[in-house]
Amino acid sequence: MLLLFRLLARMPLPILHAMGALAGWLTYLGSPTYRERFRANVAAAGLPWAACRPAIAAAGCMITETPWLWLRPPAERLGALVRWEGTEFVEAARAQGRGVLFLTPHLGCFEITAQAYAERYCSTDSPITVLYRPARKDWLKRVVDDSRGRPGLATAPASLAGVRQMIRALRQGQTIGLLPDQVPPDGLGVWAPFFGKPAYTMTLAARLVQQTGAVLLLIWGERLPGGQGFAVHVMPAPELPPAEAGAEAAATVINGAMESMIRNAPGQYLWGYHRYKSPRGLDIGAAPVSDAGAQR
């Protein structure tokens, strides 16, 4: 499998995306469970099927572009493959001297957002830190660890130690990135509406803002047609309610922001993601994160 990853990493992006589009359709047609969940999530969102149908191919593109993103030599810059929209929001946030927290849903190429930001704005001494769940397979763990440790890019494991790492980074005026539409372990989230249905939603994003005073921004990486590259879009986030309003109120606001982003580009969202599943047991090697515990 590692050899296949290395072979794919050497292919041009247009070929990878063409292969991915085919793989996406083969997966959709060959898996009744995946197909049913995909269509059910689209129906729950109330969006036209025609607008969401391109996401079948986009899901495959995400898979085939991953080796290129992970195994590309660190010295090989993205350069003209990435164009930016909304850099004024980034620069205004950074000028305040506070930490910056980016939120992105499973929309487009979320891996590219951190790499592009690191290349444009970060250094080894002041990186962007992204939260990730360590891979279980040894060969994949090595690939992930090597690929995400790029210049200006740091990773924080999904554990209590990782949360502390992110809090330190924000308090030092650095940047972190989260995907708030993934289902957290039991005890680390609340039930909040997402496209009109209850979805178990992480509370971490709101707590990080409340504890550190970080600037909250929205970001997503649009996958351009024909393997031309990516467009990174940055937008201001809605204001979160005060902490005393409760975790559910903040989670509802964040879910609403994710919905707005997805509605603008439904053809690049991972509709096959099992967003409405019940949370798994806590398996990150730590007790549920409390506000007090996270600050120790």
PDB file of C-alpha atoms in Angstrom:
ATOM      1  CA  MET A   1       0.000   0.000   0.000  1.00  0.00           C
ATOM      2  CA  LEU A   2       2.860   2.370   0.778  1.00  0.00           C
ATOM      3  CA  LEU A   3       4.278   1.723  -2.699  1.00  0.00           C
ATOM      4  CA  LEU A   4       0.911   2.645  -4.242  1.00  0.00           C
ATOM      5  CA  PHE A   5       0.873   5.855  -2.202  1.00  0.00           C
ATOM      6  CA  ARG A   6       4.330   6.749  -3.483  1.00  0.00           C
ATOM      7  CA  LEU A   7       3.344   6.044  -7.089  1.00  0.00           C
ATOM      8  CA  LEU A   8       0.202   8.182  -6.827  1.00  0.00           C
ATOM      9  CA  ALA A   9       2.176  11.001  -5.205  1.00  0.00           C
ATOM     10  CA  ARG A  10       4.274  11.344  -8.353  1.00  0.00           C
ATOM     11  CA  MET A  11       1.323  11.728 -10.712  1.00  0.00           C
ATOM     12  CA  PRO A  12       0.096  15.117 -11.973  1.00  0.00           C
ATOM     13  CA  LEU A  13      -2.911  16.521 -10.162  1.00  0.00           C
ATOM     14  CA  PRO A  14      -5.184  16.459 -13.277  1.00  0.00           C
ATOM     15  CA  ILE A  15      -4.627  12.713 -13.654  1.00  0.00           C
ATOM     16  CA  LEU A  16      -5.193  12.111  -9.948  1.00  0.00           C
ATOM     17  CA  HIS A  17      -8.488  13.986 -10.057  1.00  0.00           C
ATOM     18  CA  ALA A  18      -9.621  12.132 -13.193  1.00  0.00           C
ATOM     19  CA  MET A  19      -8.841   8.821 -11.497  1.00  0.00           C
ATOM     20  CA  GLY A  20     -10.547  10.016  -8.330  1.00  0.00           C
ATOM     21  CA  ALA A  21     -13.754  10.990 -10.125  1.00  0.00           C
ATOM     22  CA  LEU A  22     -13.986   7.478 -11.549  1.00  0.00           C
ATOM     23  CA  ALA A  23     -13.207   5.922  -8.167  1.00  0.00           C
ATOM     24  CA  GLY A  24     -15.891   8.057  -6.539  1.00  0.00           C
ATOM     25  CA  TRP A  25     -18.551   6.822  -8.921  1.00  0.00           C
ATOM     26  CA  LEU A  26     -17.445   3.204  -8.653  1.00  0.00           C
ATOM     27  CA  THR A  27     -17.673   3.426  -4.867  1.00  0.00           C
ATOM     28  CA  TYR A  28     -21.106   5.055  -5.024  1.00  0.00           C
ATOM     29  CA  LEU A  29     -22.479   2.463  -7.452  1.00  0.00           C
ATOM     30  CA  GLY A  30     -20.842  -0.490  -5.719  1.00  0.00           C
ATOM     31  CA  SER A  31     -21.797   0.239  -2.108  1.00  0.00           C
ATOM     32  CA  PRO A  32     -25.532   0.303  -1.287  1.00  0.00           C
ATOM     33  CA  THR A  33     -24.841   1.437   2.288  1.00  0.00           C
ATOM     34  CA  TYR A  34     -22.704   4.369   1.169  1.00  0.00           C
ATOM     35  CA  ARG A  35     -25.171   5.297  -1.568  1.00  0.00           C
ATOM     36  CA  GLU A  36     -28.123   5.220   0.830  1.00  0.00           C
ATOM     37  CA  ARG A  37     -26.357   7.397   3.402  1.00  0.00           C
ATOM     38  CA  PHE A  38     -25.227   9.844   0.724  1.00  0.00           C
ATOM     39  CA  ARG A  39     -28.752  10.302  -0.636  1.00  0.00           C
ATOM     40  CA  ALA A  40     -30.308  10.427   2.851  1.00  0.00           C
ATOM     41  CA  ASN A  41     -27.958  13.218   3.950  1.00  0.00           C
ATOM     42  CA  VAL A  42     -28.697  15.210   0.790  1.00  0.00           C
ATOM     43  CA  ALA A  43     -32.427  14.765   1.355  1.00  0.00           C
ATOM     44  CA  ALA A  44     -32.127  15.837   5.006  1.00  0.00           C
ATOM     45  CA  ALA A  45     -30.362  19.028   3.906  1.00  0.00           C
ATOM     46  CA  GLY A  46     -33.205  19.827   1.495  1.00  0.00           C
ATOM     47  CA  LEU A  47     -30.816  20.613  -1.352  1.00  0.00           C
ATOM     48  CA  PRO A  48     -31.394  19.798  -5.029  1.00  0.00           C
ATOM     49  CA  TRP A  49     -29.921  16.462  -6.068  1.00  0.00           C
ATOM     50  CA  ALA A  50     -28.437  18.019  -9.199  1.00  0.00           C
ATOM     51  CA  ALA A  51     -26.382  20.430  -7.068  1.00  0.00           C
ATOM     52  CA  CYS A  52     -25.053  17.668  -4.817  1.00  0.00           C
ATOM     53  CA  ARG A  53     -24.450  14.976  -7.436  1.00  0.00           C
ATOM     54  CA  PRO A  54     -20.925  16.235  -8.325  1.00  0.00           C
ATOM     55  CA  ALA A  55     -19.906  15.384  -4.758  1.00  0.00           C
ATOM     56  CA  ILE A  56     -19.852  11.716  -5.764  1.00  0.00           C
ATOM     57  CA  ALA A  57     -16.822  12.363  -7.963  1.00  0.00           C
ATOM     58  CA  ALA A  58     -15.378  14.901  -5.511  1.00  0.00           C
ATOM     59  CA  ALA A  59     -15.218  12.282  -2.755  1.00  0.00           C
ATOM     60  CA  GLY A  60     -13.042  10.129  -5.006  1.00  0.00           C
ATOM     61  CA  CYS A  61     -10.814  13.081  -5.841  1.00  0.00           C
ATOM     62  CA  MET A  62     -10.212  13.588  -2.144  1.00  0.00           C
ATOM     63  CA  ILE A  63      -8.851  10.044  -1.898  1.00  0.00           C
ATOM     64  CA  THR A  64      -6.558  10.143  -4.919  1.00  0.00           C
ATOM     65  CA  GLU A  65      -5.136  13.600  -4.172  1.00  0.00           C
ATOM     66  CA  THR A  66      -4.217  12.618  -0.607  1.00  0.00           C
ATOM     67  CA  PRO A  67      -0.933  10.823  -1.479  1.00  0.00           C
ATOM     68  CA  TRP A  68       0.133  13.883  -3.486  1.00  0.00           C
ATOM     69  CA  LEU A  69      -0.676  16.172  -0.562  1.00  0.00           C
ATOM     70  CA  TRP A  70       0.995  13.973   2.048  1.00  0.00           C
ATOM     71  CA  LEU A  71       4.094  12.812   0.175  1.00  0.00           C
ATOM     72  CA  ARG A  72       4.920  15.901  -1.876  1.00  0.00           C
ATOM     73  CA  PRO A  73       8.498  16.980  -1.000  1.00  0.00           C
ATOM     74  CA  PRO A  74       8.423  19.755   1.644  1.00  0.00           C
ATOM     75  CA  ALA A  75      10.555  21.949  -0.605  1.00  0.00           C
ATOM     76  CA  GLU A  76       8.003  21.681  -3.437  1.00  0.00           C
ATOM     77  CA  ARG A  77       5.829  24.741  -2.949  1.00  0.00           C
ATOM     78  CA  LEU A  78       2.175  24.955  -3.917  1.00  0.00           C
ATOM     79  CA  GLY A  79       2.724  28.314  -5.581  1.00  0.00           C
ATOM     80  CA  ALA A  80       0.336  29.000  -8.456  1.00  0.00           C
ATOM     81  CA  LEU A  81      -1.697  25.872  -7.701  1.00  0.00           C
ATOM     82  CA  VAL A  82      -3.424  27.842  -4.938  1.00  0.00           C
ATOM     83  CA  ARG A  83      -5.277  31.110  -5.216  1.00  0.00           C
ATOM     84  CA  TRP A  84      -6.664  32.983  -2.217  1.00  0.00           C
ATOM     85  CA  GLU A  85      -9.909  34.831  -1.557  1.00  0.00           C
ATOM     86  CA  GLY A  86     -10.484  36.705   1.695  1.00  0.00           C
ATOM     87  CA  THR A  87      -6.889  37.297   2.731  1.00  0.00           C
ATOM     88  CA  GLU A  88      -7.979  40.634   4.185  1.00  0.00           C
ATOM     89  CA  PHE A  89      -9.741  38.727   6.973  1.00  0.00           C
ATOM     90  CA  VAL A  90      -6.596  36.755   7.736  1.00  0.00           C
ATOM     91  CA  GLU A  91      -4.410  39.837   7.815  1.00  0.00           C
ATOM     92  CA  ALA A  92      -6.873  41.761   9.993  1.00  0.00           C
ATOM     93  CA  ALA A  93      -7.001  38.864  12.458  1.00  0.00           C
ATOM     94  CA  ARG A  94      -3.235  38.455  12.594  1.00  0.00           C
ATOM     95  CA  ALA A  95      -2.773  42.206  13.088  1.00  0.00           C
ATOM     96  CA  GLN A  96      -4.656  41.978  16.393  1.00  0.00           C
ATOM     97  CA  GLY A  97      -1.891  39.840  17.873  1.00  0.00           C
ATOM     98  CA  ARG A  98      -4.381  37.244  19.066  1.00  0.00           C
ATOM     99  CA  GLY A  99      -4.529  33.587  18.129  1.00  0.00           C
ATOM    100  CA  VAL A 100      -6.571  32.597  15.086  1.00  0.00           C
ATOM    101  CA  LEU A 101      -8.900  29.598  14.986  1.00  0.00           C
ATOM    102  CA  PHE A 102      -9.948  28.347  11.543  1.00  0.00           C
ATOM    103  CA  LEU A 103     -13.017  26.144  11.164  1.00  0.00           C
ATOM    104  CA  THR A 104     -13.685  24.136   8.014  1.00  0.00           C
ATOM    105  CA  PRO A 105     -16.257  21.409   7.331  1.00  0.00           C
ATOM    106  CA  HIS A 106     -15.623  18.262   5.282  1.00  0.00           C
ATOM    107  CA  LEU A 107     -15.876  20.461   2.222  1.00  0.00           C
ATOM    108  CA  GLY A 108     -13.546  20.460  -0.764  1.00  0.00           C
ATOM    109  CA  CYS A 109      -9.886  19.774   0.001  1.00  0.00           C
ATOM    110  CA  PHE A 110      -9.534  20.562   3.690  1.00  0.00           C
ATOM    111  CA  GLU A 111      -5.923  19.286   3.719  1.00  0.00           C
ATOM    112  CA  ILE A 112      -4.881  22.058   1.321  1.00  0.00           C
ATOM    113  CA  THR A 113      -6.089  24.842   3.614  1.00  0.00           C
ATOM    114  CA  ALA A 114      -3.513  24.105   6.320  1.00  0.00           C
ATOM    115  CA  GLN A 115      -0.679  23.515   3.857  1.00  0.00           C
ATOM    116  CA  ALA A 116      -1.442  26.681   1.889  1.00  0.00           C
ATOM    117  CA  TYR A 117      -1.753  28.762   5.063  1.00  0.00           C
ATOM    118  CA  ALA A 118       1.529  27.369   6.419  1.00  0.00           C
ATOM    119  CA  GLU A 119       3.293  28.191   3.166  1.00  0.00           C
ATOM    120  CA  ARG A 120       1.957  31.741   3.003  1.00  0.00           C
ATOM    121  CA  TYR A 121       1.872  32.879   6.621  1.00  0.00           C
ATOM    122  CA  CYS A 122       3.790  30.566   8.942  1.00  0.00           C
ATOM    123  CA  SER A 123       7.276  29.647  10.037  1.00  0.00           C
ATOM    124  CA  THR A 124       8.787  26.864  12.101  1.00  0.00           C
ATOM    125  CA  ASP A 125       8.651  29.112  15.172  1.00  0.00           C
ATOM    126  CA  SER A 126       5.035  30.144  14.573  1.00  0.00           C
ATOM    127  CA  PRO A 127       3.207  27.302  12.806  1.00  0.00           C
ATOM    128  CA  ILE A 128      -0.423  26.505  12.192  1.00  0.00           C
ATOM    129  CA  THR A 129      -1.453  23.572  14.394  1.00  0.00           C
ATOM    130  CA  VAL A 130      -4.100  21.140  13.162  1.00  0.00           C
ATOM    131  CA  LEU A 131      -5.947  18.527  15.199  1.00  0.00           C
ATOM    132  CA  TYR A 132      -5.767  14.959  13.913  1.00  0.00           C
ATOM    133  CA  ARG A 133      -6.521  11.415  15.013  1.00  0.00           C
ATOM    134  CA  PRO A 134      -3.411   9.194  14.760  1.00  0.00           C
ATOM    135  CA  ALA A 135      -3.693   6.378  12.217  1.00  0.00           C
ATOM    136  CA  ARG A 136      -3.978   2.848  13.592  1.00  0.00           C
ATOM    137  CA  LYS A 137      -1.979   1.085  10.860  1.00  0.00           C
ATOM    138  CA  ASP A 138       1.774   1.415  11.345  1.00  0.00           C
ATOM    139  CA  TRP A 139       2.590   2.136   7.690  1.00  0.00           C
ATOM    140  CA  LEU A 140      -0.095   4.801   7.464  1.00  0.00           C
ATOM    141  CA  LYS A 141       0.939   6.322  10.790  1.00  0.00           C
ATOM    142  CA  ARG A 142       4.473   6.808   9.448  1.00  0.00           C
ATOM    143  CA  VAL A 143       3.162   8.431   6.273  1.00  0.00           C
ATOM    144  CA  VAL A 144       0.829  10.762   8.161  1.00  0.00           C
ATOM    145  CA  ASP A 145       3.439  11.749  10.744  1.00  0.00           C
ATOM    146  CA  ASP A 146       6.037  12.511   8.078  1.00  0.00           C
ATOM    147  CA  SER A 147       3.673  14.334   5.734  1.00  0.00           C
ATOM    148  CA  ARG A 148       1.994  16.595   8.233  1.00  0.00           C
ATOM    149  CA  GLY A 149       5.228  17.650   9.871  1.00  0.00           C
ATOM    150  CA  ARG A 150       5.893  20.167   7.084  1.00  0.00           C
ATOM    151  CA  PRO A 151       7.560  23.587   7.504  1.00  0.00           C
ATOM    152  CA  GLY A 152       5.162  25.913   9.314  1.00  0.00           C
ATOM    153  CA  LEU A 153       2.701  23.072  10.009  1.00  0.00           C
ATOM    154  CA  ALA A 154       2.361  21.317  13.373  1.00  0.00           C
ATOM    155  CA  THR A 155      -0.067  18.619  14.459  1.00  0.00           C
ATOM    156  CA  ALA A 156      -1.883  18.015  17.733  1.00  0.00           C
ATOM    157  CA  PRO A 157      -3.239  14.544  18.537  1.00  0.00           C
ATOM    158  CA  ALA A 158      -6.893  14.149  19.496  1.00  0.00           C
ATOM    159  CA  SER A 159      -6.100  13.818  23.195  1.00  0.00           C
ATOM    160  CA  LEU A 160      -5.978  15.953  26.296  1.00  0.00           C
ATOM    161  CA  ALA A 161      -2.313  16.686  25.536  1.00  0.00           C
ATOM    162  CA  GLY A 162      -3.335  17.836  22.049  1.00  0.00           C
ATOM    163  CA  VAL A 163      -5.959  20.197  23.446  1.00  0.00           C
ATOM    164  CA  ARG A 164      -3.383  21.719  25.789  1.00  0.00           C
ATOM    165  CA  GLN A 165      -1.025  22.109  22.847  1.00  0.00           C
ATOM    166  CA  MET A 166      -3.674  24.032  20.910  1.00  0.00           C
ATOM    167  CA  ILE A 167      -4.477  26.282  23.855  1.00  0.00           C
ATOM    168  CA  ARG A 168      -0.786  27.138  24.239  1.00  0.00           C
ATOM    169  CA  ALA A 169      -0.531  27.903  20.532  1.00  0.00           C
ATOM    170  CA  LEU A 170      -3.521  30.263  20.617  1.00  0.00           C
ATOM    171  CA  ARG A 171      -2.257  32.052  23.728  1.00  0.00           C
ATOM    172  CA  GLN A 172       1.039  32.605  21.911  1.00  0.00           C
ATOM    173  CA  GLY A 173      -0.803  34.295  19.060  1.00  0.00           C
ATOM    174  CA  GLN A 174      -0.506  31.343  16.689  1.00  0.00           C
ATOM    175  CA  THR A 175      -3.107  29.677  14.447  1.00  0.00           C
ATOM    176  CA  ILE A 176      -4.953  26.368  14.741  1.00  0.00           C
ATOM    177  CA  GLY A 177      -7.404  24.531  12.504  1.00  0.00           C
ATOM    178  CA  LEU A 178     -10.370  22.268  13.307  1.00  0.00           C
ATOM    179  CA  LEU A 179     -13.071  20.335  11.438  1.00  0.00           C
ATOM    180  CA  PRO A 180     -16.076  20.918  13.713  1.00  0.00           C
ATOM    181  CA  ASP A 181     -18.460  18.715  11.713  1.00  0.00           C
ATOM    182  CA  GLN A 182     -16.773  15.449  12.677  1.00  0.00           C
ATOM    183  CA  VAL A 183     -18.407  13.366  15.384  1.00  0.00           C
ATOM    184  CA  PRO A 184     -16.402  13.608  18.635  1.00  0.00           C
ATOM    185  CA  PRO A 185     -16.151  10.843  21.237  1.00  0.00           C
ATOM    186  CA  ASP A 186     -18.937  10.521  23.777  1.00  0.00           C
ATOM    187  CA  GLY A 187     -18.594  13.183  26.463  1.00  0.00           C
ATOM    188  CA  LEU A 188     -16.803  15.696  24.235  1.00  0.00           C
ATOM    189  CA  GLY A 189     -19.832  17.063  22.443  1.00  0.00           C
ATOM    190  CA  VAL A 190     -23.481  18.053  22.594  1.00  0.00           C
ATOM    191  CA  TRP A 191     -26.473  17.363  20.398  1.00  0.00           C
ATOM    192  CA  ALA A 192     -27.193  20.334  18.128  1.00  0.00           C
ATOM    193  CA  PRO A 193     -29.132  20.739  14.866  1.00  0.00           C
ATOM    194  CA  PHE A 194     -27.284  20.228  11.599  1.00  0.00           C
ATOM    195  CA  PHE A 195     -29.447  20.654   8.516  1.00  0.00           C
ATOM    196  CA  GLY A 196     -32.472  20.253  10.775  1.00  0.00           C
ATOM    197  CA  LYS A 197     -31.438  16.958  12.399  1.00  0.00           C
ATOM    198  CA  PRO A 198     -29.742  16.422  15.780  1.00  0.00           C
ATOM    199  CA  ALA A 199     -26.024  15.796  15.276  1.00  0.00           C
ATOM    200  CA  TYR A 200     -23.463  15.137  18.000  1.00  0.00           C
ATOM    201  CA  THR A 201     -21.222  18.201  17.753  1.00  0.00           C
ATOM    202  CA  MET A 202     -17.860  18.996  19.329  1.00  0.00           C
ATOM    203  CA  THR A 203     -17.714  21.687  21.999  1.00  0.00           C
ATOM    204  CA  LEU A 204     -13.962  22.144  21.650  1.00  0.00           C
ATOM    205  CA  ALA A 205     -14.061  24.952  19.078  1.00  0.00           C
ATOM    206  CA  ALA A 206     -16.207  27.255  21.198  1.00  0.00           C
ATOM    207  CA  ARG A 207     -14.246  26.499  24.368  1.00  0.00           C
ATOM    208  CA  LEU A 208     -10.977  27.368  22.669  1.00  0.00           C
ATOM    209  CA  VAL A 209     -12.328  30.757  21.631  1.00  0.00           C
ATOM    210  CA  GLN A 210     -13.829  31.423  25.068  1.00  0.00           C
ATOM    211  CA  GLN A 211     -10.652  30.460  26.931  1.00  0.00           C
ATOM    212  CA  THR A 212      -8.090  32.207  24.733  1.00  0.00           C
ATOM    213  CA  GLY A 213      -9.901  35.119  23.071  1.00  0.00           C
ATOM    214  CA  ALA A 214      -8.862  33.807  19.650  1.00  0.00           C
ATOM    215  CA  VAL A 215     -10.248  35.290  16.437  1.00  0.00           C
ATOM    216  CA  LEU A 216     -12.626  32.838  14.776  1.00  0.00           C
ATOM    217  CA  LEU A 217     -12.564  32.522  10.968  1.00  0.00           C
ATOM    218  CA  LEU A 218     -14.090  30.138   8.420  1.00  0.00           C
ATOM    219  CA  ILE A 219     -11.990  28.587   5.667  1.00  0.00           C
ATOM    220  CA  TRP A 220     -12.383  25.979   2.944  1.00  0.00           C
ATOM    221  CA  GLY A 221     -10.349  24.739  -0.006  1.00  0.00           C
ATOM    222  CA  GLU A 222     -12.256  24.620  -3.281  1.00  0.00           C
ATOM    223  CA  ARG A 223     -11.088  21.922  -5.685  1.00  0.00           C
ATOM    224  CA  LEU A 224     -10.837  23.591  -9.102  1.00  0.00           C
ATOM    225  CA  PRO A 225     -12.022  21.656 -12.186  1.00  0.00           C
ATOM    226  CA  GLY A 226      -9.642  19.694 -14.358  1.00  0.00           C
ATOM    227  CA  GLY A 227      -6.949  19.426 -11.710  1.00  0.00           C
ATOM    228  CA  GLN A 228      -6.091  23.108 -12.094  1.00  0.00           C
ATOM    229  CA  GLY A 229      -5.444  23.478  -8.378  1.00  0.00           C
ATOM    230  CA  PHE A 230      -7.337  24.949  -5.463  1.00  0.00           C
ATOM    231  CA  ALA A 231      -8.964  28.164  -4.281  1.00  0.00           C
ATOM    232  CA  VAL A 232      -8.738  28.846  -0.546  1.00  0.00           C
ATOM    233  CA  HIS A 233     -11.710  30.880   0.680  1.00  0.00           C
ATOM    234  CA  VAL A 234     -11.606  32.723   4.031  1.00  0.00           C
ATOM    235  CA  MET A 235     -14.700  34.299   5.609  1.00  0.00           C
ATOM    236  CA  PRO A 236     -15.552  35.902   8.937  1.00  0.00           C
ATOM    237  CA  ALA A 237     -17.347  33.635  11.392  1.00  0.00           C
ATOM    238  CA  PRO A 238     -20.559  34.523  13.223  1.00  0.00           C
ATOM    239  CA  GLU A 239     -20.157  35.748  16.777  1.00  0.00           C
ATOM    240  CA  LEU A 240     -20.469  32.983  19.334  1.00  0.00           C
ATOM    241  CA  PRO A 241     -22.875  33.353  22.257  1.00  0.00           C
ATOM    242  CA  PRO A 242     -21.337  33.934  25.711  1.00  0.00           C
ATOM    243  CA  ALA A 243     -20.242  30.884  27.667  1.00  0.00           C
ATOM    244  CA  GLU A 244     -23.160  31.228  30.076  1.00  0.00           C
ATOM    245  CA  ALA A 245     -25.572  30.590  27.176  1.00  0.00           C
ATOM    246  CA  GLY A 246     -24.439  26.969  27.195  1.00  0.00           C
ATOM    247  CA  ALA A 247     -22.514  24.614  24.952  1.00  0.00           C
ATOM    248  CA  GLU A 248     -25.576  23.766  22.854  1.00  0.00           C
ATOM    249  CA  ALA A 249     -26.057  27.398  21.861  1.00  0.00           C
ATOM    250  CA  ALA A 250     -22.476  27.733  20.642  1.00  0.00           C
ATOM    251  CA  ALA A 251     -22.606  24.387  18.821  1.00  0.00           C
ATOM    252  CA  THR A 252     -25.801  25.479  17.067  1.00  0.00           C
ATOM    253  CA  VAL A 253     -24.140  28.666  15.816  1.00  0.00           C
ATOM    254  CA  ILE A 254     -21.098  26.762  14.576  1.00  0.00           C
ATOM    255  CA  ASN A 255     -23.241  24.145  12.832  1.00  0.00           C
ATOM    256  CA  GLY A 256     -25.179  26.948  11.171  1.00  0.00           C
ATOM    257  CA  ALA A 257     -21.945  28.444   9.858  1.00  0.00           C
ATOM    258  CA  MET A 258     -20.900  25.058   8.470  1.00  0.00           C
ATOM    259  CA  GLU A 259     -24.299  24.685   6.800  1.00  0.00           C
ATOM    260  CA  SER A 260     -23.920  28.071   5.079  1.00  0.00           C
ATOM    261  CA  MET A 261     -20.546  27.094   3.651  1.00  0.00           C
ATOM    262  CA  ILE A 262     -21.852  23.745   2.427  1.00  0.00           C
ATOM    263  CA  ARG A 263     -24.934  25.306   0.807  1.00  0.00           C
ATOM    264  CA  ASN A 264     -22.624  27.509  -1.273  1.00  0.00           C
ATOM    265  CA  ALA A 265     -20.737  24.492  -2.653  1.00  0.00           C
ATOM    266  CA  PRO A 266     -22.813  21.328  -2.114  1.00  0.00           C
ATOM    267  CA  GLY A 267     -21.011  19.551  -4.951  1.00  0.00           C
ATOM    268  CA  GLN A 268     -17.831  19.357  -2.875  1.00  0.00           C
ATOM    269  CA  TYR A 269     -19.188  18.211   0.493  1.00  0.00           C
ATOM    270  CA  LEU A 270     -18.682  14.676   1.804  1.00  0.00           C
ATOM    271  CA  TRP A 271     -22.349  13.733   1.861  1.00  0.00           C
ATOM    272  CA  GLY A 272     -21.393  10.119   2.500  1.00  0.00           C
ATOM    273  CA  TYR A 273     -19.902  11.012   5.897  1.00  0.00           C
ATOM    274  CA  HIS A 274     -21.840   9.408   8.761  1.00  0.00           C
ATOM    275  CA  ARG A 275     -22.595  12.766  10.396  1.00  0.00           C
ATOM    276  CA  TYR A 276     -25.634  11.676  12.402  1.00  0.00           C
ATOM    277  CA  LYS A 277     -24.167   8.596  14.065  1.00  0.00           C
ATOM    278  CA  SER A 278     -24.068   8.168  17.818  1.00  0.00           C
ATOM    279  CA  PRO A 279     -20.702   9.045  19.373  1.00  0.00           C
ATOM    280  CA  ARG A 280     -18.241   6.270  20.077  1.00  0.00           C
ATOM    281  CA  GLY A 281     -16.828   5.677  23.528  1.00  0.00           C
ATOM    282  CA  LEU A 282     -13.977   7.860  24.654  1.00  0.00           C
ATOM    283  CA  ASP A 283     -10.882   6.314  23.103  1.00  0.00           C
ATOM    284  CA  ILE A 284      -8.351   9.117  23.073  1.00  0.00           C
ATOM    285  CA  GLY A 285      -6.593   8.088  26.266  1.00  0.00           C
ATOM    286  CA  ALA A 286      -7.967  10.860  28.434  1.00  0.00           C
ATOM    287  CA  ALA A 287     -11.003  11.791  30.460  1.00  0.00           C
ATOM    288  CA  PRO A 288     -13.499  14.221  28.934  1.00  0.00           C
ATOM    289  CA  VAL A 289     -11.873  17.615  28.608  1.00  0.00           C
ATOM    290  CA  SER A 290     -13.148  20.161  31.104  1.00  0.00           C
ATOM    291  CA  ASP A 291     -12.409  23.850  30.948  1.00  0.00           C
ATOM    292  CA  ALA A 292     -10.358  23.622  34.126  1.00  0.00           C
ATOM    293  CA  GLY A 293      -8.487  20.507  33.047  1.00  0.00           C
ATOM    294  CA  ALA A 294      -7.583  21.981  29.675  1.00  0.00           C
ATOM    295  CA  GLN A 295      -5.875  24.939  31.281  1.00  0.00           C
ATOM    296  CA  ARG A 296      -3.616  22.962  33.600  1.00  0.00           C
TER     297      ARG A 296
END
